[in-house]
Short mmCIF file of C-alpha atoms in Angstrom, two decimals:
data_model
loop_
_atom_site.label_atom_id
_atom_site.label_comp_id
_atom_site.label_asym_id
_atom_site.label_seq_id
_atom_site.Cartn_x
_atom_site.Cartn_y
_atom_site.Cartn_z
CA MET A 265 13.75 1.93 20.48
CA SER A 266 10.98 -0.43 19.40
CA THR A 267 11.07 -2.77 16.41
CA GLU A 268 8.18 -0.85 14.82
CA THR A 269 10.27 2.31 14.86
CA LEU A 270 13.22 0.56 13.19
CA THR A 271 11.15 -0.97 10.40
CA ARG A 272 8.97 2.04 9.72
CA PRO A 273 9.80 3.51 6.26
CA ALA A 274 11.03 7.04 6.03
CA PRO A 275 8.29 9.51 5.13
CA THR A 276 8.20 10.67 1.55
CA THR A 277 8.52 14.39 1.27
CA ASP A 278 6.83 16.60 -1.26
CA THR A 279 10.27 17.49 -2.63
CA ASP A 280 10.95 13.86 -3.63
CA LEU A 281 7.67 13.61 -5.56
CA ARG A 282 8.11 16.97 -7.25
CA ALA A 283 11.76 16.79 -8.36
CA ARG A 284 12.83 19.51 -10.75
CA ARG A 285 13.01 18.36 -14.37
CA LEU A 286 13.96 20.03 -17.61
CA PRO A 287 10.92 21.03 -19.66
CA ARG A 288 10.19 18.93 -22.75
CA TYR A 289 11.10 21.72 -25.13
CA ALA A 290 14.55 22.16 -23.56
CA VAL A 291 16.29 19.31 -25.44
CA PRO A 292 15.13 20.31 -28.97
CA ALA A 293 15.72 23.97 -28.14
CA LEU A 294 19.28 23.21 -27.07
CA ALA A 295 19.79 21.18 -30.28
CA LEU A 296 18.55 24.05 -32.47
CA ALA A 297 20.71 26.54 -30.60
CA ALA A 298 23.78 24.31 -30.97
CA LEU A 299 23.06 23.92 -34.70
CA ALA A 300 22.70 27.67 -35.15
CA VAL A 301 25.99 28.36 -33.38
CA ALA A 302 27.77 25.66 -35.41
CA VAL A 303 26.43 27.06 -38.70
CA ALA A 304 27.55 30.55 -37.67
CA VAL A 305 31.05 29.37 -36.79
CA VAL A 306 31.59 26.81 -39.56
CA ARG A 307 30.69 27.42 -43.21
CA PRO A 308 28.55 24.45 -44.32
CA GLY A 309 28.96 25.44 -47.95
CA ASP A 310 32.66 24.61 -48.05
CA ASN A 311 33.98 21.14 -48.84
CA GLY A 312 33.35 19.01 -45.78
CA GLY A 313 31.82 22.00 -43.98
CA LEU A 314 28.43 20.34 -43.54
CA VAL A 315 29.93 17.32 -41.79
CA LEU A 316 32.15 19.54 -39.62
CA ALA A 317 29.20 21.74 -38.68
CA GLY A 318 27.14 18.70 -37.72
CA ALA A 319 29.94 17.29 -35.55
CA PHE A 320 30.50 20.68 -33.89
CA ALA A 321 26.74 21.05 -33.28
CA GLY A 322 26.63 17.60 -31.68
CA LEU A 323 29.44 18.47 -29.26
CA LEU A 324 27.81 21.80 -28.38
CA HIS A 325 24.48 20.07 -27.80
CA LEU A 326 26.03 17.50 -25.44
CA ALA A 327 27.87 20.20 -23.50
CA GLY A 328 24.80 22.44 -23.27
CA LEU A 329 22.55 19.54 -22.26
CA PHE A 330 24.92 18.48 -19.48
CA ALA A 331 25.23 22.03 -18.16
CA ALA A 332 21.47 22.69 -18.23
CA ALA A 333 20.57 19.33 -16.70
CA THR A 334 23.19 19.76 -13.96
CA ALA A 335 21.80 23.16 -13.02
CA VAL A 336 18.16 22.00 -12.94
CA GLU A 337 18.13 18.27 -12.17
CA GLY A 338 21.44 17.56 -10.48
CA ARG A 339 24.62 15.87 -11.57
CA ARG A 340 23.31 12.28 -11.55
CA ARG A 341 20.35 12.97 -13.85
CA ALA A 342 22.57 15.16 -16.02
CA THR A 343 25.02 12.29 -16.49
CA ASP A 344 22.14 9.96 -17.38
CA ARG A 345 20.75 12.42 -19.94
CA THR A 346 24.18 12.99 -21.49
CA PHE A 347 24.94 9.31 -21.95
CA SER A 348 21.46 8.73 -23.40
CA ALA A 349 22.17 11.50 -25.88
CA LEU A 350 25.52 9.86 -26.71
CA ILE A 351 23.77 6.56 -27.44
CA HIS A 352 21.27 8.27 -29.74
CA SER A 353 24.11 10.12 -31.46
CA ALA A 354 25.96 6.85 -32.05
CA PHE A 355 22.80 5.39 -33.59
CA LEU A 356 22.51 8.37 -35.94
CA LEU A 357 26.17 8.09 -36.92
CA ALA A 358 25.63 4.41 -37.77
CA VAL A 359 22.44 5.01 -39.76
CA LEU A 360 23.44 8.13 -41.69
CA PRO A 361 26.06 6.44 -43.93
CA LEU A 362 23.58 3.67 -44.76
CA LEU A 363 20.86 6.18 -45.61
CA SER A 364 23.36 8.16 -47.69
CA VAL A 365 24.34 5.07 -49.69
CA VAL A 366 20.71 4.08 -50.26
CA TRP A 367 19.75 7.60 -51.31
CA THR A 368 22.70 7.84 -53.71
CA LEU A 369 21.87 4.45 -55.26
CA VAL A 370 18.21 5.33 -55.74
CA GLN A 371 18.98 8.81 -57.07
CA LYS A 372 21.63 7.78 -59.58
CA GLY A 373 20.49 4.23 -60.26
CA SER A 374 17.02 5.19 -61.42
CA ALA A 375 18.39 6.62 -64.69
CA ARG A 376 18.36 3.23 -66.47
CA LEU A 377 15.46 1.48 -64.77
CA ASP A 378 13.85 0.45 -68.03
CA ALA A 379 12.96 -2.71 -69.94
CA ASN A 380 16.03 -2.45 -72.16
CA PHE A 381 18.39 -2.59 -69.18
CA PHE A 382 16.78 -5.73 -67.73
CA GLY A 383 16.05 -7.43 -71.06
CA THR A 384 19.28 -7.07 -73.07
CA SER A 385 22.98 -7.77 -72.64
CA MET A 386 26.11 -5.85 -73.65
CA ASN A 387 26.80 -8.11 -76.62
CA ASN A 388 27.62 -6.02 -79.74
CA ILE A 389 27.11 -2.76 -77.79
CA GLY A 390 29.63 -0.05 -78.67
CA PRO A 391 30.79 2.95 -76.62
CA ARG A 392 28.43 5.28 -78.52
CA ASP A 393 25.34 3.12 -77.98
CA ALA A 394 22.99 4.36 -75.29
CA ILE A 395 21.23 1.00 -75.09
CA GLY A 396 22.54 -2.20 -73.55
CA GLY A 397 21.74 -3.74 -70.22
CA ALA A 398 22.69 -6.18 -67.50
CA TYR A 399 20.47 -9.16 -68.29
CA HIS A 400 23.52 -11.39 -68.78
CA ALA A 401 25.01 -10.17 -65.48
CA ILE A 402 21.77 -10.81 -63.57
CA VAL A 403 21.61 -14.34 -64.96
CA GLY A 404 25.25 -14.92 -64.07
CA THR A 405 24.83 -13.64 -60.51
CA LEU A 406 21.79 -15.82 -59.85
CA MET A 407 23.49 -18.92 -61.28
CA GLN A 408 26.83 -18.44 -59.55
CA VAL A 409 25.37 -17.58 -56.15
CA GLY A 410 22.78 -20.35 -56.49
CA VAL A 411 25.37 -23.02 -57.29
CA ALA A 412 27.65 -21.75 -54.52
CA THR A 413 24.75 -21.90 -52.05
CA LEU A 414 23.87 -25.46 -53.07
CA ILE A 415 27.50 -26.48 -52.51
CA THR A 416 28.18 -24.56 -49.32
CA VAL A 417 25.03 -24.78 -47.21
CA PRO A 418 25.05 -28.59 -46.75
CA LEU A 419 28.81 -28.59 -46.10
CA GLY A 420 28.65 -25.70 -43.66
CA ILE A 421 25.68 -27.04 -41.69
CA ALA A 422 27.22 -30.54 -41.58
CA ALA A 423 30.52 -29.13 -40.29
CA ALA A 424 28.72 -27.11 -37.61
CA ILE A 425 26.67 -30.15 -36.53
CA TYR A 426 29.86 -32.19 -36.18
CA ILE A 427 31.58 -29.48 -34.13
CA VAL A 428 28.63 -29.00 -31.74
CA GLU A 429 27.03 -32.42 -31.50
CA TYR A 430 29.79 -34.95 -32.20
CA GLY A 431 33.17 -33.23 -32.25
CA ARG A 432 35.52 -33.89 -29.36
CA GLY A 433 39.25 -33.47 -28.98
CA ARG A 434 41.81 -32.23 -31.47
CA LEU A 435 39.85 -32.82 -34.67
CA ALA A 436 36.99 -30.50 -33.72
CA ALA A 437 39.45 -27.88 -32.44
CA THR A 438 41.42 -28.13 -35.70
CA ILE A 439 38.29 -27.69 -37.81
CA ARG A 440 37.22 -24.69 -35.76
CA PHE A 441 40.70 -23.17 -36.10
CA PHE A 442 40.77 -23.50 -39.89
CA VAL A 443 37.25 -22.09 -40.15
CA ASP A 444 38.41 -19.04 -38.20
CA VAL A 445 41.41 -18.70 -40.49
CA MET A 446 39.23 -18.93 -43.60
CA THR A 447 37.03 -16.11 -42.29
CA GLY A 448 39.83 -13.62 -42.96
CA ILE A 449 40.86 -14.91 -46.39
CA PRO A 450 40.74 -12.11 -49.01
CA SER A 451 38.47 -12.79 -51.96
CA ILE A 452 41.37 -12.50 -54.41
CA VAL A 453 43.09 -15.43 -52.66
CA ALA A 454 39.99 -17.58 -53.08
CA GLY A 455 39.92 -16.68 -56.77
CA LEU A 456 43.59 -17.50 -57.21
CA PHE A 457 43.12 -20.85 -55.47
CA VAL A 458 40.29 -21.87 -57.80
CA LEU A 459 42.23 -20.52 -60.80
CA ALA A 460 45.29 -22.61 -59.93
CA PHE A 461 43.36 -25.74 -58.97
CA TRP A 462 40.21 -25.92 -61.08
CA VAL A 463 40.72 -23.69 -64.11
CA LEU A 464 44.34 -24.59 -64.89
CA VAL A 465 44.50 -28.20 -63.64
CA VAL A 466 41.07 -29.88 -63.54
CA SER A 467 39.06 -28.15 -66.26
CA PRO A 468 41.57 -28.84 -69.12
CA VAL A 469 40.86 -32.57 -68.65
CA PHE A 470 37.25 -31.97 -69.73
CA ASN A 471 37.98 -29.15 -72.21
CA ASP A 472 40.46 -30.64 -74.72
CA GLY A 473 43.46 -29.36 -72.79
CA ARG A 474 42.31 -25.73 -72.66
CA PRO A 475 41.64 -23.88 -69.38
CA GLY A 476 37.90 -23.61 -68.80
CA PHE A 477 36.72 -20.26 -67.49
CA SER A 478 33.11 -20.67 -66.38
CA GLY A 479 30.43 -19.64 -63.93
CA PHE A 480 30.93 -22.89 -62.04
CA ALA A 481 34.53 -21.92 -61.30
CA ALA A 482 33.26 -18.61 -59.93
CA ALA A 483 30.75 -20.53 -57.80
CA LEU A 484 33.59 -22.62 -56.34
CA ALA A 485 35.49 -19.46 -55.41
CA LEU A 486 32.38 -17.93 -53.85
CA SER A 487 31.72 -21.09 -51.85
CA VAL A 488 35.21 -20.79 -50.32
CA LEU A 489 34.20 -17.33 -49.08
CA MET A 490 30.74 -18.41 -47.92
CA LEU A 491 31.74 -21.54 -46.01
CA PRO A 492 33.29 -20.01 -42.85
CA THR A 493 30.37 -17.61 -42.33
CA ILE A 494 27.83 -20.42 -42.56
CA VAL A 495 29.82 -22.74 -40.28
CA ARG A 496 30.38 -20.14 -37.56
CA SER A 497 26.82 -18.77 -37.57
CA THR A 498 25.28 -22.26 -37.58
CA GLU A 499 27.60 -23.36 -34.78
CA GLU A 500 26.55 -20.45 -32.58
CA MET A 501 22.86 -21.04 -33.28
CA LEU A 502 23.12 -24.75 -32.46
CA ARG A 503 24.80 -23.94 -29.15
CA LEU A 504 21.86 -21.67 -28.25
CA VAL A 505 19.32 -24.50 -28.56
CA PRO A 506 18.26 -25.39 -24.98
CA ALA A 507 19.62 -28.70 -23.71
CA PRO A 508 16.21 -29.81 -22.32
CA LEU A 509 14.91 -30.06 -25.89
CA ARG A 510 17.57 -32.61 -26.72
CA GLU A 511 17.14 -34.42 -23.41
CA GLY A 512 13.37 -34.65 -23.85
CA ALA A 513 13.80 -36.22 -27.27
CA TYR A 514 16.39 -38.67 -25.94
CA ALA A 515 14.06 -39.60 -23.05
CA LEU A 516 11.36 -40.52 -25.58
CA GLY A 517 13.79 -42.86 -27.33
CA VAL A 518 14.42 -40.67 -30.37
CA PRO A 519 17.84 -41.36 -31.97
CA LYS A 520 20.41 -38.60 -31.89
CA TRP A 521 20.47 -38.06 -35.66
CA LYS A 522 16.68 -37.72 -35.77
CA THR A 523 16.75 -35.34 -32.80
CA ILE A 524 19.21 -33.13 -34.66
CA LEU A 525 17.15 -33.17 -37.86
CA GLN A 526 13.68 -32.74 -36.35
CA VAL A 527 14.29 -30.74 -33.15
CA VAL A 528 17.66 -28.98 -33.07
CA LEU A 529 17.87 -27.72 -36.67
CA PRO A 530 14.24 -26.45 -36.86
CA THR A 531 14.72 -24.59 -33.58
CA ALA A 532 17.90 -22.93 -34.83
CA ALA A 533 16.53 -22.34 -38.35
CA PRO A 534 16.03 -18.52 -38.12
CA GLY A 535 19.63 -17.96 -37.03
CA ILE A 536 20.95 -20.39 -39.62
CA VAL A 537 19.00 -18.62 -42.36
CA THR A 538 20.43 -15.29 -41.23
CA GLY A 539 23.98 -16.64 -41.49
CA VAL A 540 23.27 -18.11 -44.91
CA MET A 541 21.88 -14.82 -46.20
CA LEU A 542 24.89 -12.92 -44.86
CA SER A 543 27.16 -15.25 -46.79
CA VAL A 544 24.98 -14.92 -49.91
CA ALA A 545 25.13 -11.12 -49.67
CA ARG A 546 28.93 -11.25 -49.46
CA ALA A 547 29.18 -13.67 -52.37
CA ALA A 548 26.85 -11.65 -54.59
CA GLY A 549 28.99 -8.53 -54.15
CA GLU A 550 32.37 -10.12 -54.89
CA THR A 551 34.19 -9.01 -58.04
CA ALA A 552 37.75 -10.37 -57.96
CA PRO A 553 36.93 -14.12 -58.00
CA VAL A 554 34.49 -13.72 -60.90
CA LEU A 555 36.99 -11.64 -62.85
CA LEU A 556 39.74 -14.24 -62.39
CA VAL A 557 37.88 -17.48 -63.08
CA ALA A 558 34.65 -16.63 -64.94
CA GLY A 559 35.97 -14.30 -67.62
CA GLY A 560 33.10 -11.81 -67.54
CA GLY A 561 31.64 -12.17 -71.02
CA ALA A 562 29.25 -9.64 -72.54
CA ALA A 563 26.81 -12.22 -73.96
CA ILE A 564 24.09 -14.17 -72.19
CA ASN A 565 25.23 -17.58 -71.00
CA PHE A 566 22.78 -19.95 -69.32
CA ASN A 567 25.34 -22.75 -68.95
CA PRO A 568 27.50 -22.24 -65.85
CA PHE A 569 29.87 -25.08 -66.86
CA GLN A 570 31.01 -23.69 -70.21
CA GLU A 571 32.23 -20.36 -71.60
CA SER A 572 32.65 -17.06 -69.81
CA GLN A 573 29.96 -15.65 -67.57
CA SER A 574 29.52 -12.24 -65.97
CA SER A 575 27.93 -11.06 -62.71
CA LEU A 576 26.37 -7.84 -61.46
CA ALA A 577 29.37 -6.92 -59.31
CA LEU A 578 31.75 -7.50 -62.22
CA PHE A 579 29.41 -5.58 -64.53
CA VAL A 580 29.51 -2.59 -62.16
CA TYR A 581 33.32 -2.76 -62.10
CA GLN A 582 33.58 -2.92 -65.89
CA GLN A 583 31.07 -0.14 -66.54
CA ALA A 584 32.60 2.14 -63.91
CA GLY A 585 35.93 1.99 -65.75
CA ASP A 586 34.44 2.26 -69.24
CA ALA A 587 35.12 5.43 -71.23
CA SER A 588 31.60 5.57 -72.66
CA ARG A 589 29.41 8.44 -71.49
CA TYR A 590 26.55 5.96 -70.99
CA ALA A 591 28.55 3.54 -68.82
CA PRO A 592 28.15 5.32 -65.42
CA ASP A 593 24.36 5.14 -65.62
CA ARG A 594 24.57 1.42 -66.31
CA ALA A 595 26.94 0.96 -63.37
CA TRP A 596 24.68 2.81 -60.91
CA THR A 597 21.57 0.93 -62.05
CA ALA A 598 23.38 -2.40 -61.81
CA ALA A 599 24.51 -1.54 -58.25
CA LEU A 600 20.95 -0.66 -57.30
CA THR A 601 19.73 -3.93 -58.84
CA LEU A 602 22.30 -5.92 -56.88
CA VAL A 603 21.28 -4.33 -53.57
CA ALA A 604 17.58 -4.86 -54.33
CA LEU A 605 18.23 -8.49 -55.27
CA VAL A 606 20.09 -9.23 -52.03
CA LEU A 607 17.37 -7.46 -50.03
CA LEU A 608 14.65 -9.49 -51.76
CA LEU A 609 16.44 -12.78 -51.08
CA THR A 610 17.00 -11.85 -47.43
CA VAL A 611 13.38 -10.86 -46.79
CA THR A 612 12.10 -14.01 -48.53
CA ALA A 613 14.38 -16.28 -46.51
CA LYS A 614 13.40 -14.61 -43.22
CA LEU A 615 9.69 -14.97 -44.02
CA LEU A 616 10.15 -18.65 -44.83
CA ALA A 617 12.06 -19.21 -41.57
CA ARG A 618 9.30 -17.58 -39.52
CA ARG A 619 6.75 -20.11 -40.83
CA ASN A 620 8.51 -22.84 -38.88
CA PRO A 621 6.38 -23.61 -35.76
CA LEU A 622 9.39 -24.72 -33.69
CA SER A 623 11.19 -21.42 -34.24
CA ARG A 624 8.37 -19.24 -32.91
#
């Protein structure tokens, strides 16, 4: 047998080029048929019936798709189609709760989207008053989260830089261990820590011996919750910066601290911003620390270091438990405002990070 015969490729048959495939309408037709059977078997009108019918329809669709694809295309293509359908189903299951929450917030939160809600507080508002808003809570949220961000971001980034760029041995491992432990701390524990340390011990020194509930105390509790997220996300982003960038800067005689400030941090900026915004979103939605150490007053307070101060999350909690018939509308609108505020901050931060030429 010659070498040409051994190396000659096998001829391609017409059967290989014209493999049998399911028609395009088969998948949606199978989905509609599965939905019809599920609706006929399960009553969607009953409590939980709609969810059960959807789950049953999904299982019928997967089984029907696998059977039809096996009969037409073969077992291998049928397996591929079935797992692709499973991936799409998992995506839908992940998105549907989010869409449901957003739709519920928009539907019920639009009842009090007016100037009175955003321009007044709950000071001197009784249970029979339809007016009253969350202006004081919006101010409190912005101040508390802003102060907590100013405290936590430099500390978190500095800790991550030490762990990645300088840390060696037991000290770096110890810092990383405690950061991991802090990640799982409940928010109520952070509030109790600040209550025991700052409100009951430190603040009486500056407040004539009386405990000082304030927005700054809430910011300290929120910074305890934000710190581990910022440290861990910044650490991972710094480790992803390519080593040749550092080596090139060192070869040009640039000091290590300047390389970190002007090369490493700008390169990792988008990921760092993402971690910061995740921590800000968590802090903005916390209720227990603010309730314990800030007091949650009904009046507007622009001074975070004195007197009680409320927040949007605490306002939602208070209005949800209020006996007034007008309180639920205020709670839903405040929840919608909080989500919109976090979304606005996140989009703004991401747009600012994309303007960095080193991060493109």
